[in-house]
XYZ file of C-alpha atoms in Angstrom:
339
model
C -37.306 -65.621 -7.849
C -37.665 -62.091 -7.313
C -34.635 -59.586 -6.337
C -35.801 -58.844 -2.707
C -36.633 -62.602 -1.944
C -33.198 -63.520 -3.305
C -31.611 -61.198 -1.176
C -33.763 -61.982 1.708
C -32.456 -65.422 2.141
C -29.147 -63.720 3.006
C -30.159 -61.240 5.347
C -30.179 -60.774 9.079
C -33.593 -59.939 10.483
C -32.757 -56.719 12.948
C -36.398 -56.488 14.009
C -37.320 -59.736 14.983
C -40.582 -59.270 12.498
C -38.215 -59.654 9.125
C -39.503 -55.578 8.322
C -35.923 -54.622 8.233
C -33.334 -57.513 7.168
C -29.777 -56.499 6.968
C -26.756 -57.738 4.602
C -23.408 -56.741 5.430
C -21.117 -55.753 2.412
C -18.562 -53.936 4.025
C -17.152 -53.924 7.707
C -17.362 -51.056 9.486
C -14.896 -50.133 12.929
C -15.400 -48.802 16.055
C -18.908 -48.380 17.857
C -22.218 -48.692 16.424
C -24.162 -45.510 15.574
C -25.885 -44.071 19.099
C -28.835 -42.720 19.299
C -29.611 -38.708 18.375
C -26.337 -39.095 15.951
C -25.740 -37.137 13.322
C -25.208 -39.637 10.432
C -23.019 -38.769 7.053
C -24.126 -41.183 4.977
C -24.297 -42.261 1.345
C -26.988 -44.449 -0.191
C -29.346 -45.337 -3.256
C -32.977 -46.799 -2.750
C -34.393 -49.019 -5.204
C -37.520 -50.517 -6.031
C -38.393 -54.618 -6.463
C -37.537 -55.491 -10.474
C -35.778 -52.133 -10.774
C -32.297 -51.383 -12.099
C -31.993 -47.426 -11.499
C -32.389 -46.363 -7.778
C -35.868 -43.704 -7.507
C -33.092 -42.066 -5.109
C -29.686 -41.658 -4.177
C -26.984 -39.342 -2.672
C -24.179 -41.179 -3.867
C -21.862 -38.398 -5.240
C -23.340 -36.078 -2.366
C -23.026 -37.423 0.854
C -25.508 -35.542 3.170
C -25.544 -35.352 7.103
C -28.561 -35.926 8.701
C -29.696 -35.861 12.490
C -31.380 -39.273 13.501
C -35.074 -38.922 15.068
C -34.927 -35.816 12.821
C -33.764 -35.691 9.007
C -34.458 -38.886 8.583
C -38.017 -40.394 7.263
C -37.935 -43.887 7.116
C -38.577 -45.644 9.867
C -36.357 -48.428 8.438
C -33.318 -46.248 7.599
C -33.375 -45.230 11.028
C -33.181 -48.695 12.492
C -30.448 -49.992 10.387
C -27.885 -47.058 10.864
C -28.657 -47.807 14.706
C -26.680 -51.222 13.298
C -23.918 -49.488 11.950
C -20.152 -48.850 12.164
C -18.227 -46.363 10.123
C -17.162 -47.128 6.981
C -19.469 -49.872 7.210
C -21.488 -50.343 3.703
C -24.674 -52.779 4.271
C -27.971 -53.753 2.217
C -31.768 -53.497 3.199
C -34.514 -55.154 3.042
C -37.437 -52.429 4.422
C -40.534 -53.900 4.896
C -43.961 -51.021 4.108
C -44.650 -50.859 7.068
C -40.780 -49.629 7.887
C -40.579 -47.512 4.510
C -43.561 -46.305 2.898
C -46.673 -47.512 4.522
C -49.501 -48.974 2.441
C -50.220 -45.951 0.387
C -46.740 -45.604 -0.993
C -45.378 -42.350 -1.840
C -47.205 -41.549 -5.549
C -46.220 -41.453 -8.140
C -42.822 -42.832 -7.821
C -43.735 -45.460 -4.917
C -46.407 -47.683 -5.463
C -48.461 -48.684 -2.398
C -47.690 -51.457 -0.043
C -43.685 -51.043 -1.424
C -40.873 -53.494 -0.181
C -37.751 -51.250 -1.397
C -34.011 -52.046 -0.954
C -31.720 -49.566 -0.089
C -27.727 -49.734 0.028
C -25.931 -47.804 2.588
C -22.668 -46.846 3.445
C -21.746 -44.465 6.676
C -18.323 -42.550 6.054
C -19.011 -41.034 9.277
C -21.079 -39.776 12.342
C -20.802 -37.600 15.134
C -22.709 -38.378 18.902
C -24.430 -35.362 19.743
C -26.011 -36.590 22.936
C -23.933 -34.479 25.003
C -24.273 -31.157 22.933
C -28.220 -31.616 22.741
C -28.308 -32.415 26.423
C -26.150 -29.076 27.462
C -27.934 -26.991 24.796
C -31.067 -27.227 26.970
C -29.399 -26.562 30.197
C -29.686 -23.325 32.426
C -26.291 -21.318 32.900
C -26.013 -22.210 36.525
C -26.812 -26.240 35.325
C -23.686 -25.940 32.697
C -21.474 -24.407 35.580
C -21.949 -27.283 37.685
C -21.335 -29.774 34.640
C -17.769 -32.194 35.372
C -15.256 -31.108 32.936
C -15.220 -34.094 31.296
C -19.236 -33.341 30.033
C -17.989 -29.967 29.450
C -15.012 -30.873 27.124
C -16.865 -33.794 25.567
C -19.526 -30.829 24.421
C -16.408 -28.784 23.381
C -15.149 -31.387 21.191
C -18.395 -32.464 20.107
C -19.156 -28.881 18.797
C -15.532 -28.360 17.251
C -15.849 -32.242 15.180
C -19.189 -30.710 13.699
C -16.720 -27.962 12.865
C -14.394 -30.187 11.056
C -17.278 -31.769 9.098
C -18.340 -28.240 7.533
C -14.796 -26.878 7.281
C -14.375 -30.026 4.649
C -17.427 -29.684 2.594
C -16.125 -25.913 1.994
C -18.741 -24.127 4.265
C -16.580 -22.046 6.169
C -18.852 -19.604 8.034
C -20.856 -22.404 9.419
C -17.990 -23.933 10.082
C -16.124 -20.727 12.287
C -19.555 -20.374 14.349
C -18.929 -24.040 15.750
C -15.674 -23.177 16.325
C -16.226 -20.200 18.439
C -19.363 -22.172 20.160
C -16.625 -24.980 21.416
C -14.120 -21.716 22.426
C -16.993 -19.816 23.917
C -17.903 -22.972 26.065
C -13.784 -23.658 27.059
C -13.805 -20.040 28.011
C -16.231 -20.362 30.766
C -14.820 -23.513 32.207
C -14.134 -23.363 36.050
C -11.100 -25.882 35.657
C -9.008 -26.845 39.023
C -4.855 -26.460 38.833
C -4.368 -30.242 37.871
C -7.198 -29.640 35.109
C -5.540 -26.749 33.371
C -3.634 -29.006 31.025
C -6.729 -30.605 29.551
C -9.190 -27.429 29.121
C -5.815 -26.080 27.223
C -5.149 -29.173 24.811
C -8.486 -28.460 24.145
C -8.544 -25.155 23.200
C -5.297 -25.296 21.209
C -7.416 -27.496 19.194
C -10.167 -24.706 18.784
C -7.780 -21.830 18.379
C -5.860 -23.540 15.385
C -9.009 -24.665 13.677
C -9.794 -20.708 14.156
C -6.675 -19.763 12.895
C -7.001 -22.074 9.512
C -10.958 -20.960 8.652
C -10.144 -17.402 8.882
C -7.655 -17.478 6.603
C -9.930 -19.717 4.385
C -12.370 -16.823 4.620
C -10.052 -14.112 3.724
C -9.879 -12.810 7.005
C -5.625 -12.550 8.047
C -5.861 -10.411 11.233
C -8.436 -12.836 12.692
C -6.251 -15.210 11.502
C -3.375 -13.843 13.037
C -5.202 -12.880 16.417
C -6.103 -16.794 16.997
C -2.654 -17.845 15.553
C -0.955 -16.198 18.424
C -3.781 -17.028 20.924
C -2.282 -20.733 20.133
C 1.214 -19.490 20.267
C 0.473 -18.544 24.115
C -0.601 -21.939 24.802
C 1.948 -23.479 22.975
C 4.605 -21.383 21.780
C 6.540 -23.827 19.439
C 3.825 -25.365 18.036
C 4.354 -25.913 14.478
C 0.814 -25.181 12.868
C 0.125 -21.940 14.838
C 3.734 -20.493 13.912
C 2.537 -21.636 10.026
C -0.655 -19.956 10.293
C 0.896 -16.539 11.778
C 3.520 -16.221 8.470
C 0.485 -17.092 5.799
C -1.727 -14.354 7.896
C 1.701 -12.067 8.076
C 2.439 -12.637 4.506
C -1.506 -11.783 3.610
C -1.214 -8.283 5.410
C 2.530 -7.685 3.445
C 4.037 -7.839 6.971
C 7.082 -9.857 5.427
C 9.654 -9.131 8.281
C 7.055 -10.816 11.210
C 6.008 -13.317 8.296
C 9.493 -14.467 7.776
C 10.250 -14.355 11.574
C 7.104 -16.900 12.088
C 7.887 -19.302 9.228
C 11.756 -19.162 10.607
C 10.628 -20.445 14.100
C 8.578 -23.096 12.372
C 11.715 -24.129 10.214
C 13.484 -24.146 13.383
C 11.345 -26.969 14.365
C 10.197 -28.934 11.217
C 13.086 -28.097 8.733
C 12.020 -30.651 6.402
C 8.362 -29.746 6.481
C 7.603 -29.125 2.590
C 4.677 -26.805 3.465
C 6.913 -24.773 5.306
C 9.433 -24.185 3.156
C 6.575 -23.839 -0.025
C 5.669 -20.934 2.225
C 8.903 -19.020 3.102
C 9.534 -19.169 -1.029
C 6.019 -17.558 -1.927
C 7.345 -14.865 1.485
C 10.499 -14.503 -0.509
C 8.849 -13.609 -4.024
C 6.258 -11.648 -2.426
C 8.492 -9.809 -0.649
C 11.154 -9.449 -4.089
C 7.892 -7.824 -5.959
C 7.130 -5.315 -2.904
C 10.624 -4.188 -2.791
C 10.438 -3.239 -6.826
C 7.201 -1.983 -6.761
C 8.565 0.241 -3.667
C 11.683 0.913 -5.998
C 9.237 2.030 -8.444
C 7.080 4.479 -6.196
C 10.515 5.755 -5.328
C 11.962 6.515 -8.494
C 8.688 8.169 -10.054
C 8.507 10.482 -6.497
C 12.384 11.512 -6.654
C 12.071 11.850 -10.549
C 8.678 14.311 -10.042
C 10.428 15.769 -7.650
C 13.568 16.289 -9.964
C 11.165 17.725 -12.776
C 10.185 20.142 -10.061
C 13.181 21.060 -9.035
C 14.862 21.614 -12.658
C 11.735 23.398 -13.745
C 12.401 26.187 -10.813
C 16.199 26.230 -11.335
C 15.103 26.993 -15.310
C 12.750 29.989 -13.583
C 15.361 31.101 -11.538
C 17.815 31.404 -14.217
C 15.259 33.476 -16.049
C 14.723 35.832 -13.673
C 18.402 36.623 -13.122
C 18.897 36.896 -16.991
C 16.254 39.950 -16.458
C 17.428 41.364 -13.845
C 20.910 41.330 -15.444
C 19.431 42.747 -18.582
C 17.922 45.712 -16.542
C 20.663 46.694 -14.876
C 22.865 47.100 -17.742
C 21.066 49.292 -20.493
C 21.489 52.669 -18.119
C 24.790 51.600 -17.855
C 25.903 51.326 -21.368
C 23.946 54.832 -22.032
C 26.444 56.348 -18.860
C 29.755 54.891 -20.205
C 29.259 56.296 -23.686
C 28.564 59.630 -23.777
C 31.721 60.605 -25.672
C 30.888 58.446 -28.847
C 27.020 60.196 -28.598
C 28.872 63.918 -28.344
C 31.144 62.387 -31.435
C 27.958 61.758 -33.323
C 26.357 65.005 -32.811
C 29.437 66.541 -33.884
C 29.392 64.635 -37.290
């Protein structure tokens, strides 16, 4: 019995034609995939009588855009089927993978292959795709629940970047989400929730600035958080590490302080306000230095003038006296001639 009609017998037919059959190795949770997601997935692809997969992103999960980055008609279908974490075997069919000709010279025409799956994650971007191709005056008369829904959806995408390292992509889907929050035409009993939402933004600002090396931007969202919230924990941590980065130690310690304040157990807190007080310990010495090598110029100036001065009055004293000694001994010169 071959590999893919072993497995068949254990599979769910999600196409009513048996061209994609399904195994489920994992549960997943939550909803199933929608459609226009953007999928992170990890998977390997093998072919019929084959040990080593002809592909596989196993060790580098990759997000792709269904109806988009994705090729296989097959692959498509199943993730439809999916919940995250879920991790399922397939069965596709030719006609759902390759087609008849295969993909030479690594598929061979009219290929069955079997590929196993497993979604960490995805993120529904129905909402952004559907405001991206809307007119300004369309997005102002969007409910705010569309609008924040496209906020969020913009900032999670965020997220995703900021945690595979790629911090500039990441910041210009954070300031997409802030730019859209910005322009929201909220109603007084609204405020509350277009706020929560950009507190969100502001501290994910905050944190990828400082990723990138950037403190005063850092520091400028920090505070922008602060005046939405001004005893929230993560904003007052983000001000010290951007206060600390420009060697302002006094408004560094005053941040980390208020954070104590609230959190006085919090370990990355106090981690901080000990790197503050070592940073601030080597500033103050290498001020004492700068100090002591200005006042001990300046006291090398200061003694070399004094040793000028003294110089100059040893002349002057010598001058003055040689007509003097000439005036006060004229009887010992008359005493001379007379000898």
């Amino acid at each position: 019995m071959s590999t893919a009609l072993f497995h068949q017998q254990r599979m769910l037919d999600i196409t009513g034609d048996s061209g994609v059959l399904k195994e489920i190795l994992r549960d997943g949770c939550g909803e199933t995939v929608p459609p226009g997601a953007s999928v992170l997935i990890k998977f390997s692809g093998y072919l019929e009588h084959m040990d080593r997969p002809f592909d596989c992103s196993w060790k580098d999960p990759k997000l792709m855009k269904l109806g988009q980055d994705i090729t296989l008609r097959g692959m498509e279908l199943g993730l439809l089927t999916m919940k995250k974490q879920e991790v399922a075997r397939y069965l596709f069919k030719p006609n759902y993978a390759f087609g008849r000709m295969g993909c030479p010279p690594l598929i061979p025409p009219d290929a069955t292959v079997m590929f196993e799956i497993e979604l960490l994650d995805f993120l529904d971007c129905t909402e952004w795709d559907q405001y991206v191709d809307l007119t300004p005056e369309q997005r102002d008369r969007l409910p705010l629940e569309k609008v924040l829904k496209v906020a969020e959806t913009a900032r999670e995408f965020g997220n995703y970047l900021f945690r595979q390292g790629h911090f500039l992509d990441a910041k210009e889907r954070y300031k997409q989400a802030s730019s859209i929050l910005k322009h929201v035409n909220a109603k007084e009993d609204e405020l509350n929730k277009v706020n929560d939402a950009k507190l969100l933004v502001f501290l994910n600002l905050s944190f990828t600035y400082l990723k990138l090396d950037h403190p005063s931007q850092a520091l400028t969202y920090g505070e922008m958080a602060l005046g939405l919230d001004k005893k929230n924990v993560k904003a007052l941590f983000r001000c010290g590490q951007a206060c600390r980065s420009l060697s302002e130690y006094e408004r560094a310690r005053d941040f980390l302080i208020q954070a104590q304040k609230v959190q006085p157990f919090n370990r990355d807190i106090n981690n901080e306000l000990k790197k503050l007080a070592s940073c601030y310990g080597d500033y103050n010495l290498k001020q004492k230095e700068i100090y002591c090598k200005m006042f001990a110029s300046l006291n090398s100036i200061s003694a070399e003038e004094d040793s000028k001065l003294e110089n100059n009055n040893e002349e002057d004293s010598t001058d003055q006296e040689a007509p003097s000694l000439v005036a006060q001994n004229p009887d010992d010169q008359k005493k001379e001639t007379n000898l």
